[in-house]
PDB file of C-alpha atoms and ligand atoms in Angstrom:
ATOM      1  CA  MET R  28      64.778 173.912  52.364  1.00 79.00           C
ATOM      2  CA  ARG R  29      65.815 169.650  52.239  1.00 93.00           C
ATOM      3  CA  ARG R  30      69.041 169.351  54.875  1.00 96.00           C
ATOM      4  CA  ARG R  31      69.688 166.015  55.811  1.00 98.00           C
ATOM      5  CA  ILE R  32      70.143 166.094  59.242  1.00 98.00           C
ATOM      6  CA  VAL R  33      72.058 164.703  62.478  1.00 98.00           C
ATOM      7  CA  ALA R  34      70.896 165.476  66.156  1.00 98.00           C
ATOM      8  CA  GLY R  35      72.960 164.264  69.240  1.00 98.00           C
ATOM      9  CA  ASN R  36      70.204 164.640  72.127  1.00 98.00           C
ATOM     10  CA  TRP R  37      71.983 163.804  75.099  1.00 98.00           C
ATOM     11  CA  LYS R  38      69.031 163.536  77.901  1.00 98.00           C
ATOM     12  CA  MET R  39      70.332 164.257  80.724  1.00 98.00           C
ATOM     13  CA  ASN R  40      73.198 163.022  80.633  1.00 98.00           C
ATOM     14  CA  LEU R  41      76.975 163.697  81.866  1.00 98.00           C
ATOM     15  CA  VAL R  42      78.493 166.556  84.423  1.00 98.00           C
ATOM     16  CA  PHE R  43      79.764 169.368  83.057  1.00 98.00           C
ATOM     17  CA  SER R  44      83.920 167.447  82.918  1.00 98.00           C
ATOM     18  CA  GLU R  45      82.394 164.883  80.940  1.00 98.00           C
ATOM     19  CA  ALA R  46      80.324 168.095  79.251  1.00 98.00           C
ATOM     20  CA  ASP R  47      82.555 169.624  78.094  1.00 98.00           C
ATOM     21  CA  ASP R  48      85.401 165.963  76.969  1.00 98.00           C
ATOM     22  CA  LEU R  49      82.367 165.522  74.802  1.00 98.00           C
ATOM     23  CA  VAL R  50      81.397 168.327  72.822  1.00 98.00           C
ATOM     24  CA  ASN R  51      85.414 168.880  72.850  1.00 98.00           C
ATOM     25  CA  GLY R  52      85.980 165.075  70.658  1.00 98.00           C
ATOM     26  CA  ILE R  53      82.804 165.924  68.861  1.00 98.00           C
ATOM     27  CA  ALA R  54      84.783 169.023  67.209  1.00 97.00           C
ATOM     28  CA  GLN R  55      87.801 167.077  67.047  1.00 96.00           C
ATOM     29  CA  ALA R  56      86.287 164.380  65.140  1.00 96.00           C
ATOM     30  CA  LEU R  57      84.747 166.263  62.573  1.00 96.00           C
ATOM     31  CA  ILE R  58      87.775 168.067  62.232  1.00 93.00           C
ATOM     32  CA  GLU R  59      89.265 164.560  60.879  1.00 92.00           C
ATOM     33  CA  CYS R  60      86.323 163.651  57.943  1.00 90.00           C
ATOM     34  CA  ASP R  61      85.196 165.869  55.616  1.00 80.00           C
ATOM     35  CA  LEU R  62      81.430 165.991  56.228  1.00 89.00           C
ATOM     36  CA  ASP R  63      79.727 167.866  52.978  1.00 82.00           C
ATOM     37  CA  ASP R  64      76.278 168.339  53.032  1.00 93.00           C
ATOM     38  CA  VAL R  65      75.118 167.514  56.627  1.00 97.00           C
ATOM     39  CA  GLU R  66      74.009 169.479  59.237  1.00 97.00           C
ATOM     40  CA  VAL R  67      75.115 168.060  62.851  1.00 98.00           C
ATOM     41  CA  VAL R  68      73.553 169.515  66.103  1.00 98.00           C
ATOM     42  CA  ILE R  69      73.919 168.838  70.072  1.00 98.00           C
ATOM     43  CA  CYS R  70      71.390 168.677  72.436  1.00 98.00           C
ATOM     44  CA  PRO R  71      73.072 169.185  75.223  1.00 98.00           C
ATOM     45  CA  PRO R  72      71.028 169.818  79.133  1.00 98.00           C
ATOM     46  CA  PHE R  73      71.151 173.776  79.614  1.00 98.00           C
ATOM     47  CA  PRO R  74      73.070 174.056  81.639  1.00 98.00           C
ATOM     48  CA  TYR R  75      75.457 172.916  79.520  1.00 98.00           C
ATOM     49  CA  LEU R  76      74.241 175.120  75.930  1.00 98.00           C
ATOM     50  CA  GLU R  77      76.528 178.352  77.225  1.00 97.00           C
ATOM     51  CA  LEU R  78      79.906 175.476  76.269  1.00 97.00           C
ATOM     52  CA  THR R  79      78.685 174.479  73.557  1.00 98.00           C
ATOM     53  CA  SER R  80      77.409 176.898  71.980  1.00 97.00           C
ATOM     54  CA  ASP R  81      81.089 178.109  72.430  1.00 96.00           C
ATOM     55  CA  ILE R  82      82.771 175.598  71.110  1.00 96.00           C
ATOM     56  CA  GLY R  83      80.394 175.476  67.749  1.00 94.00           C
ATOM     57  CA  GLU R  84      81.444 178.708  67.385  1.00 94.00           C
ATOM     58  CA  GLU R  85      85.230 177.761  66.047  1.00 93.00           C
ATOM     59  CA  SER R  86      83.048 174.444  65.003  1.00 94.00           C
ATOM     60  CA  ASP R  87      81.137 172.922  62.202  1.00 91.00           C
ATOM     61  CA  PHE R  88      77.956 172.337  64.343  1.00 97.00           C
ATOM     62  CA  SER R  89      74.722 173.813  65.665  1.00 97.00           C
ATOM     63  CA  VAL R  90      73.247 174.484  68.784  1.00 98.00           C
ATOM     64  CA  GLY R  91      69.837 173.394  70.053  1.00 98.00           C
ATOM     65  CA  ALA R  92      68.416 172.779  73.096  1.00 98.00           C
ATOM     66  CA  GLN R  93      65.871 169.666  74.152  1.00 98.00           C
ATOM     67  CA  ASN R  94      63.000 171.554  75.468  1.00 98.00           C
ATOM     68  CA  VAL R  95      61.954 175.062  75.984  1.00 98.00           C
ATOM     69  CA  SER R  96      58.083 176.472  78.575  1.00 98.00           C
ATOM     70  CA  LYS R  97      54.718 176.799  75.997  1.00 98.00           C
ATOM     71  CA  PHE R  98      54.739 180.484  77.857  1.00 98.00           C
ATOM     72  CA  ASP R  99      56.283 183.493  77.455  1.00 98.00           C
ATOM     73  CA  ASN R 100      57.607 184.838  80.204  1.00 97.00           C
ATOM     74  CA  GLY R 101      56.953 186.025  83.597  1.00 98.00           C
ATOM     75  CA  ALA R 102      56.076 183.727  86.767  1.00 98.00           C
ATOM     76  CA  TYR R 103      56.565 180.178  86.355  1.00 98.00           C
ATOM     77  CA  THR R 104      59.342 178.527  88.039  1.00 98.00           C
ATOM     78  CA  GLY R 105      61.972 176.093  86.198  1.00 97.00           C
ATOM     79  CA  GLU R 106      61.415 176.967  82.777  1.00 98.00           C
ATOM     80  CA  ILE R 107      63.145 178.433  79.873  1.00 98.00           C
ATOM     81  CA  SER R 108      62.281 180.302  77.638  1.00 98.00           C
ATOM     82  CA  ALA R 109      62.282 180.486  73.800  1.00 98.00           C
ATOM     83  CA  LYS R 110      63.447 184.174  74.088  1.00 98.00           C
ATOM     84  CA  MET R 111      66.464 182.852  76.112  1.00 98.00           C
ATOM     85  CA  LEU R 112      67.620 180.685  74.303  1.00 98.00           C
ATOM     86  CA  GLU R 113      66.937 182.413  71.266  1.00 97.00           C
ATOM     87  CA  ASP R 114      69.548 185.137  73.450  1.00 96.00           C
ATOM     88  CA  MET R 115      71.916 182.496  74.104  1.00 95.00           C
ATOM     89  CA  ASN R 116      71.826 181.375  69.709  1.00 93.00           C
ATOM     90  CA  ILE R 117      70.610 178.628  70.436  1.00 97.00           C
ATOM     91  CA  TYR R 118      69.430 177.500  66.534  1.00 96.00           C
ATOM     92  CA  TYR R 119      67.207 173.731  66.920  1.00 98.00           C
ATOM     93  CA  CYS R 120      64.892 172.829  70.303  1.00 98.00           C
ATOM     94  CA  ILE R 121      63.677 169.267  70.524  1.00 98.00           C
ATOM     95  CA  VAL R 122      60.278 169.205  70.907  1.00 98.00           C
ATOM     96  CA  GLY R 123      57.692 167.056  72.030  1.00 97.00           C
ATOM     97  CA  HIS R 124      60.202 164.246  72.834  1.00 98.00           C
ATOM     98  CA  SER R 125      58.209 160.556  74.529  1.00 98.00           C
ATOM     99  CA  GLU R 126      60.546 161.154  77.286  1.00 98.00           C
ATOM    100  CA  ARG R 127      58.281 164.408  77.998  1.00 98.00           C
ATOM    101  CA  ARG R 128      55.244 162.641  76.473  1.00 98.00           C
ATOM    102  CA  LYS R 129      54.787 160.452  79.497  1.00 97.00           C
ATOM    103  CA  TYR R 130      57.081 161.590  82.206  1.00 98.00           C
ATOM    104  CA  PHE R 131      56.114 165.294  81.858  1.00 98.00           C
ATOM    105  CA  ASN R 132      52.075 165.167  80.522  1.00 98.00           C
ATOM    106  CA  GLU R 133      52.508 166.983  77.491  1.00 98.00           C
ATOM    107  CA  THR R 134      49.640 166.972  75.248  1.00 98.00           C
ATOM    108  CA  ASN R 135      49.721 167.740  71.142  1.00 98.00           C
ATOM    109  CA  GLU R 136      48.643 171.385  72.812  1.00 98.00           C
ATOM    110  CA  ASP R 137      50.623 172.352  74.571  1.00 98.00           C
ATOM    111  CA  ILE R 138      53.525 170.839  71.719  1.00 98.00           C
ATOM    112  CA  ALA R 139      51.651 172.956  69.457  1.00 98.00           C
ATOM    113  CA  GLU R 140      52.119 176.198  70.993  1.00 98.00           C
ATOM    114  CA  LYS R 141      55.511 175.162  72.355  1.00 98.00           C
ATOM    115  CA  VAL R 142      55.743 175.613  68.602  1.00 98.00           C
ATOM    116  CA  LYS R 143      54.571 178.930  68.357  1.00 98.00           C
ATOM    117  CA  ARG R 144      57.325 179.962  71.438  1.00 98.00           C
ATOM    118  CA  LEU R 145      59.888 179.028  68.535  1.00 98.00           C
ATOM    119  CA  PHE R 146      58.932 180.604  65.794  1.00 98.00           C
ATOM    120  CA  GLU R 147      58.372 183.520  66.649  1.00 98.00           C
ATOM    121  CA  VAL R 148      62.253 184.181  67.634  1.00 98.00           C
ATOM    122  CA  ASP R 149      63.188 181.682  64.736  1.00 98.00           C
ATOM    123  CA  ILE R 150      64.110 178.809  66.750  1.00 98.00           C
ATOM    124  CA  THR R 151      64.192 175.571  64.354  1.00 98.00           C
ATOM    125  CA  PRO R 152      61.456 173.052  65.779  1.00 98.00           C
ATOM    126  CA  ILE R 153      63.375 169.447  65.585  1.00 98.00           C
ATOM    127  CA  VAL R 154      59.544 167.799  66.796  1.00 98.00           C
ATOM    128  CA  CYS R 155      59.067 164.177  67.617  1.00 98.00           C
ATOM    129  CA  VAL R 156      56.625 162.229  67.020  1.00 98.00           C
ATOM    130  CA  GLY R 157      56.302 157.795  67.400  1.00 98.00           C
ATOM    131  CA  GLU R 158      53.640 155.628  68.096  1.00 98.00           C
ATOM    132  CA  SER R 159      54.493 152.957  71.193  1.00 97.00           C
ATOM    133  CA  LEU R 160      54.639 149.061  71.329  1.00 96.00           C
ATOM    134  CA  GLU R 161      51.147 148.407  71.745  1.00 96.00           C
ATOM    135  CA  GLN R 162      49.932 151.443  69.139  1.00 96.00           C
ATOM    136  CA  ARG R 163      52.001 149.512  66.651  1.00 96.00           C
ATOM    137  CA  GLU R 164      50.682 145.824  67.185  1.00 95.00           C
ATOM    138  CA  SER R 165      47.264 147.149  67.511  1.00 96.00           C
ATOM    139  CA  GLY R 166      47.493 148.377  63.968  1.00 93.00           C
ATOM    140  CA  ASN R 167      46.633 151.983  65.377  1.00 94.00           C
ATOM    141  CA  HIS R 168      50.444 153.571  64.718  1.00 97.00           C
ATOM    142  CA  PHE R 169      49.361 156.062  61.727  1.00 98.00           C
ATOM    143  CA  GLY R 170      45.567 157.233  63.451  1.00 98.00           C
ATOM    144  CA  ILE R 171      48.309 158.135  67.068  1.00 98.00           C
ATOM    145  CA  ILE R 172      51.294 159.813  64.104  1.00 98.00           C
ATOM    146  CA  LYS R 173      48.261 161.502  62.073  1.00 98.00           C
ATOM    147  CA  LYS R 174      46.850 163.222  65.206  1.00 98.00           C
ATOM    148  CA  GLN R 175      50.725 164.600  66.754  1.00 98.00           C
ATOM    149  CA  VAL R 176      51.447 166.056  62.986  1.00 98.00           C
ATOM    150  CA  VAL R 177      47.979 167.544  63.107  1.00 98.00           C
ATOM    151  CA  GLU R 178      47.109 168.971  66.007  1.00 98.00           C
ATOM    152  CA  GLY R 179      51.789 169.573  67.439  1.00 98.00           C
ATOM    153  CA  LEU R 180      52.080 171.113  63.262  1.00 98.00           C
ATOM    154  CA  PHE R 181      49.221 172.447  61.049  1.00 98.00           C
ATOM    155  CA  HIS R 182      48.786 175.710  62.698  1.00 98.00           C
ATOM    156  CA  LEU R 183      51.643 175.955  61.093  1.00 98.00           C
ATOM    157  CA  SER R 184      52.182 178.763  58.048  1.00 97.00           C
ATOM    158  CA  ASN R 185      53.648 177.477  54.580  1.00 96.00           C
ATOM    159  CA  GLU R 186      57.269 179.415  55.795  1.00 96.00           C
ATOM    160  CA  GLN R 187      57.153 177.915  59.514  1.00 97.00           C
ATOM    161  CA  MET R 188      56.111 174.623  57.494  1.00 97.00           C
ATOM    162  CA  GLU R 189      59.159 174.046  55.251  1.00 96.00           C
ATOM    163  CA  ASN R 190      61.043 175.110  58.267  1.00 96.00           C
ATOM    164  CA  VAL R 191      59.693 171.958  60.727  1.00 98.00           C
ATOM    165  CA  ILE R 192      62.384 169.080  61.257  1.00 98.00           C
ATOM    166  CA  ILE R 193      59.952 166.166  62.005  1.00 98.00           C
ATOM    167  CA  ALA R 194      61.592 163.215  64.028  1.00 98.00           C
ATOM    168  CA  TYR R 195      59.576 159.325  63.645  1.00 98.00           C
ATOM    169  CA  GLU R 196      60.857 157.858  66.663  1.00 98.00           C
ATOM    170  CA  PRO R 197      58.746 155.390  67.811  1.00 98.00           C
ATOM    171  CA  ILE R 198      59.295 154.844  71.700  1.00 97.00           C
ATOM    172  CA  TRP R 199      59.582 150.664  71.001  1.00 97.00           C
ATOM    173  CA  ALA R 200      62.722 151.766  69.336  1.00 97.00           C
ATOM    174  CA  ILE R 201      64.271 154.313  72.249  1.00 96.00           C
ATOM    175  CA  GLY R 202      67.780 153.094  74.251  1.00 91.00           C
ATOM    176  CA  THR R 203      65.965 149.652  73.208  1.00 92.00           C
ATOM    177  CA  GLY R 204      68.660 148.403  71.177  1.00 89.00           C
ATOM    178  CA  ARG R 205      65.491 147.313  68.600  1.00 93.00           C
ATOM    179  CA  THR R 206      65.086 149.794  65.894  1.00 94.00           C
ATOM    180  CA  ALA R 207      63.286 149.869  63.511  1.00 95.00           C
ATOM    181  CA  THR R 208      63.357 148.472  60.273  1.00 97.00           C
ATOM    182  CA  SER R 209      64.436 150.940  57.507  1.00 98.00           C
ATOM    183  CA  GLN R 210      61.717 149.853  55.182  1.00 98.00           C
ATOM    184  CA  GLN R 211      59.474 150.677  58.901  1.00 98.00           C
ATOM    185  CA  ALA R 212      61.075 153.672  59.333  1.00 98.00           C
ATOM    186  CA  GLN R 213      60.688 154.748  54.970  1.00 98.00           C
ATOM    187  CA  GLU R 214      56.563 153.665  55.486  1.00 98.00           C
ATOM    188  CA  ILE R 215      56.567 155.806  58.287  1.00 98.00           C
ATOM    189  CA  HIS R 216      58.176 159.066  57.176  1.00 98.00           C
ATOM    190  CA  SER R 217      56.741 159.329  53.230  1.00 98.00           C
ATOM    191  CA  PHE R 218      53.461 158.529  55.503  1.00 98.00           C
ATOM    192  CA  ILE R 219      54.110 162.037  56.895  1.00 98.00           C
ATOM    193  CA  ARG R 220      55.622 163.970  54.451  1.00 98.00           C
ATOM    194  CA  GLY R 221      52.506 162.845  52.420  1.00 98.00           C
ATOM    195  CA  LEU R 222      49.899 164.415  55.521  1.00 98.00           C
ATOM    196  CA  VAL R 223      51.946 167.242  54.683  1.00 98.00           C
ATOM    197  CA  ALA R 224      51.825 166.889  51.294  1.00 98.00           C
ATOM    198  CA  GLU R 225      47.341 166.892  51.508  1.00 98.00           C
ATOM    199  CA  LYS R 226      47.731 170.227  54.134  1.00 98.00           C
ATOM    200  CA  TYR R 227      50.566 172.172  52.719  1.00 98.00           C
ATOM    201  CA  GLY R 228      51.345 170.733  49.286  1.00 98.00           C
ATOM    202  CA  LYS R 229      53.691 168.793  46.976  1.00 97.00           C
ATOM    203  CA  GLN R 230      56.536 171.710  47.248  1.00 97.00           C
ATOM    204  CA  THR R 231      56.318 172.339  50.906  1.00 97.00           C
ATOM    205  CA  ALA R 232      56.639 168.220  52.142  1.00 98.00           C
ATOM    206  CA  ASP R 233      59.555 167.954  49.903  1.00 97.00           C
ATOM    207  CA  ASN R 234      61.239 170.561  51.515  1.00 97.00           C
ATOM    208  CA  ILE R 235      61.256 169.476  54.951  1.00 98.00           C
ATOM    209  CA  SER R 236      63.552 167.158  56.581  1.00 98.00           C
ATOM    210  CA  ILE R 237      62.342 164.284  58.439  1.00 98.00           C
ATOM    211  CA  LEU R 238      64.344 162.657  60.469  1.00 98.00           C
ATOM    212  CA  TYR R 239      64.475 158.752  62.476  1.00 98.00           C
ATOM    213  CA  GLY R 240      65.668 157.929  65.786  1.00 98.00           C
ATOM    214  CA  GLY R 241      65.295 154.875  68.053  1.00 97.00           C
ATOM    215  CA  SER R 242      68.973 152.999  68.834  1.00 96.00           C
ATOM    216  CA  CYS R 243      69.375 154.685  65.712  1.00 97.00           C
ATOM    217  CA  ASN R 244      73.850 153.739  65.667  1.00 97.00           C
ATOM    218  CA  THR R 245      77.276 153.071  63.942  1.00 98.00           C
ATOM    219  CA  GLN R 246      75.493 149.882  62.884  1.00 97.00           C
ATOM    220  CA  ASN R 247      72.752 150.578  61.266  1.00 97.00           C
ATOM    221  CA  ALA R 248      72.478 154.340  60.218  1.00 98.00           C
ATOM    222  CA  LYS R 249      73.002 153.626  56.496  1.00 98.00           C
ATOM    223  CA  GLU R 250      70.246 151.546  55.828  1.00 98.00           C
ATOM    224  CA  LEU R 251      68.720 153.881  57.139  1.00 98.00           C
ATOM    225  CA  PHE R 252      69.185 156.939  55.701  1.00 98.00           C
ATOM    226  CA  ALA R 253      69.632 155.393  52.497  1.00 98.00           C
ATOM    227  CA  MET R 254      65.522 155.194  52.308  1.00 98.00           C
ATOM    228  CA  PRO R 255      63.962 158.307  50.408  1.00 98.00           C
ATOM    229  CA  ASP R 256      62.292 159.857  53.293  1.00 98.00           C
ATOM    230  CA  VAL R 257      64.920 159.375  56.131  1.00 98.00           C
ATOM    231  CA  ASP R 258      66.951 162.653  55.872  1.00 98.00           C
ATOM    232  CA  GLY R 259      69.176 162.091  58.709  1.00 98.00           C
ATOM    233  CA  GLY R 260      68.230 160.719  62.508  1.00 98.00           C
ATOM    234  CA  LEU R 261      67.915 162.351  65.336  1.00 98.00           C
ATOM    235  CA  ILE R 262      70.431 160.108  68.077  1.00 98.00           C
ATOM    236  CA  GLY R 263      70.175 160.002  72.022  1.00 98.00           C
ATOM    237  CA  GLY R 264      72.831 156.717  73.375  1.00 97.00           C
ATOM    238  CA  ALA R 265      74.828 156.897  70.144  1.00 98.00           C
ATOM    239  CA  SER R 266      75.451 160.816  71.103  1.00 98.00           C
ATOM    240  CA  LEU R 267      77.736 160.039  74.156  1.00 98.00           C
ATOM    241  CA  LYS R 268      80.553 158.751  72.745  1.00 98.00           C
ATOM    242  CA  ALA R 269      82.363 161.514  70.298  1.00 98.00           C
ATOM    243  CA  ASP R 270      83.451 159.043  67.707  1.00 98.00           C
ATOM    244  CA  ASP R 271      80.112 156.806  67.408  1.00 98.00           C
ATOM    245  CA  PHE R 272      77.792 160.158  66.643  1.00 98.00           C
ATOM    246  CA  VAL R 273      80.683 161.563  64.266  1.00 98.00           C
ATOM    247  CA  LYS R 274      80.356 158.395  62.187  1.00 97.00           C
ATOM    248  CA  ILE R 275      77.126 157.957  62.298  1.00 98.00           C
ATOM    249  CA  ALA R 276      77.237 161.445  60.958  1.00 98.00           C
ATOM    250  CA  THR R 277      79.120 160.533  57.759  1.00 97.00           C
ATOM    251  CA  SER R 278      76.605 157.437  57.403  1.00 97.00           C
ATOM    252  CA  PHE R 279      74.413 158.909  54.167  1.00 96.00           C
TER     253      PHE R 279
HETATM  254  C1  LIG E  12      65.975 159.960  71.576  1.00 51.45           C
HETATM  255  O1  LIG E  12      65.819 159.390  72.570  1.00 51.45           O
HETATM  256  O2  LIG E  12      65.710 160.848  71.195  1.00 51.45           O
HETATM  257  C2  LIG E  12      66.796 158.580  70.527  1.00 51.45           C
HETATM  258  C3  LIG E  12      66.840 158.230  69.430  1.00 51.45           C
HETATM  259  O3  LIG E  12      67.605 157.308  71.920  1.00 51.45           O
HETATM  260  P1  LIG E  12      67.884 156.456  71.354  1.00 51.45           P
HETATM  261  O4  LIG E  12      68.990 156.957  70.282  1.00 51.45           O
HETATM  262  O5  LIG E  12      68.996 155.750  72.718  1.00 51.45           O
HETATM  263  O6  LIG E  12      67.163 155.349  71.366  1.00 51.45           O
END
């Protein structure tokens, strides 16, 4: 089912007391505004998942992880498995963020494996795709995004595909303060939906949620979310301020 979603990616920020303040601040801000049909997801670093999930049980948000191992279980020091996340009542997981592709050499094949592990335990993947500035300027961005979508996701069944969340995050807009225009976002979101329709049919394509990410903030969220194929946002920097994050969630 196509849903409106605003997800916060805290990345590798905050110590425990700051995380505690932020998650409580978000819970409080959510009480004060009446969010109707918007799903709010908070993706903190692994050590704060339990704290966030405990507060989430009493509040109106869900919790997601920022990464998962492509392996099932075993001798993989430092890795966190999908089963461990499931056991902690985590319902979402970001996969294939451009920072993981860049700094940890994650490939589309790795991402496909991670998505498989998540579906094995019914965790919804939030799969990130997006082009670099160089790729956009050379006109190659449609090809890059198509490859990411096809190689990362097209092994899925129809039913699984309907439950995937895709986040279009142009790398040149992440953490730079330079947002894609609403027209640029719409163009790529509609392109992605078209790819899904070609392989899985229009109904499946119409049912998936496609989020925009990249310097989305309280000033530009409304215009971006007004686009017909933009179903919400994956928010980095602005998700670290409770009021800003919740304001973005009210921007539909
Ligand atoms: C992100 O990293 O997912 C992101 C969208 O970051 P920012 O909002 O800070 O650009």
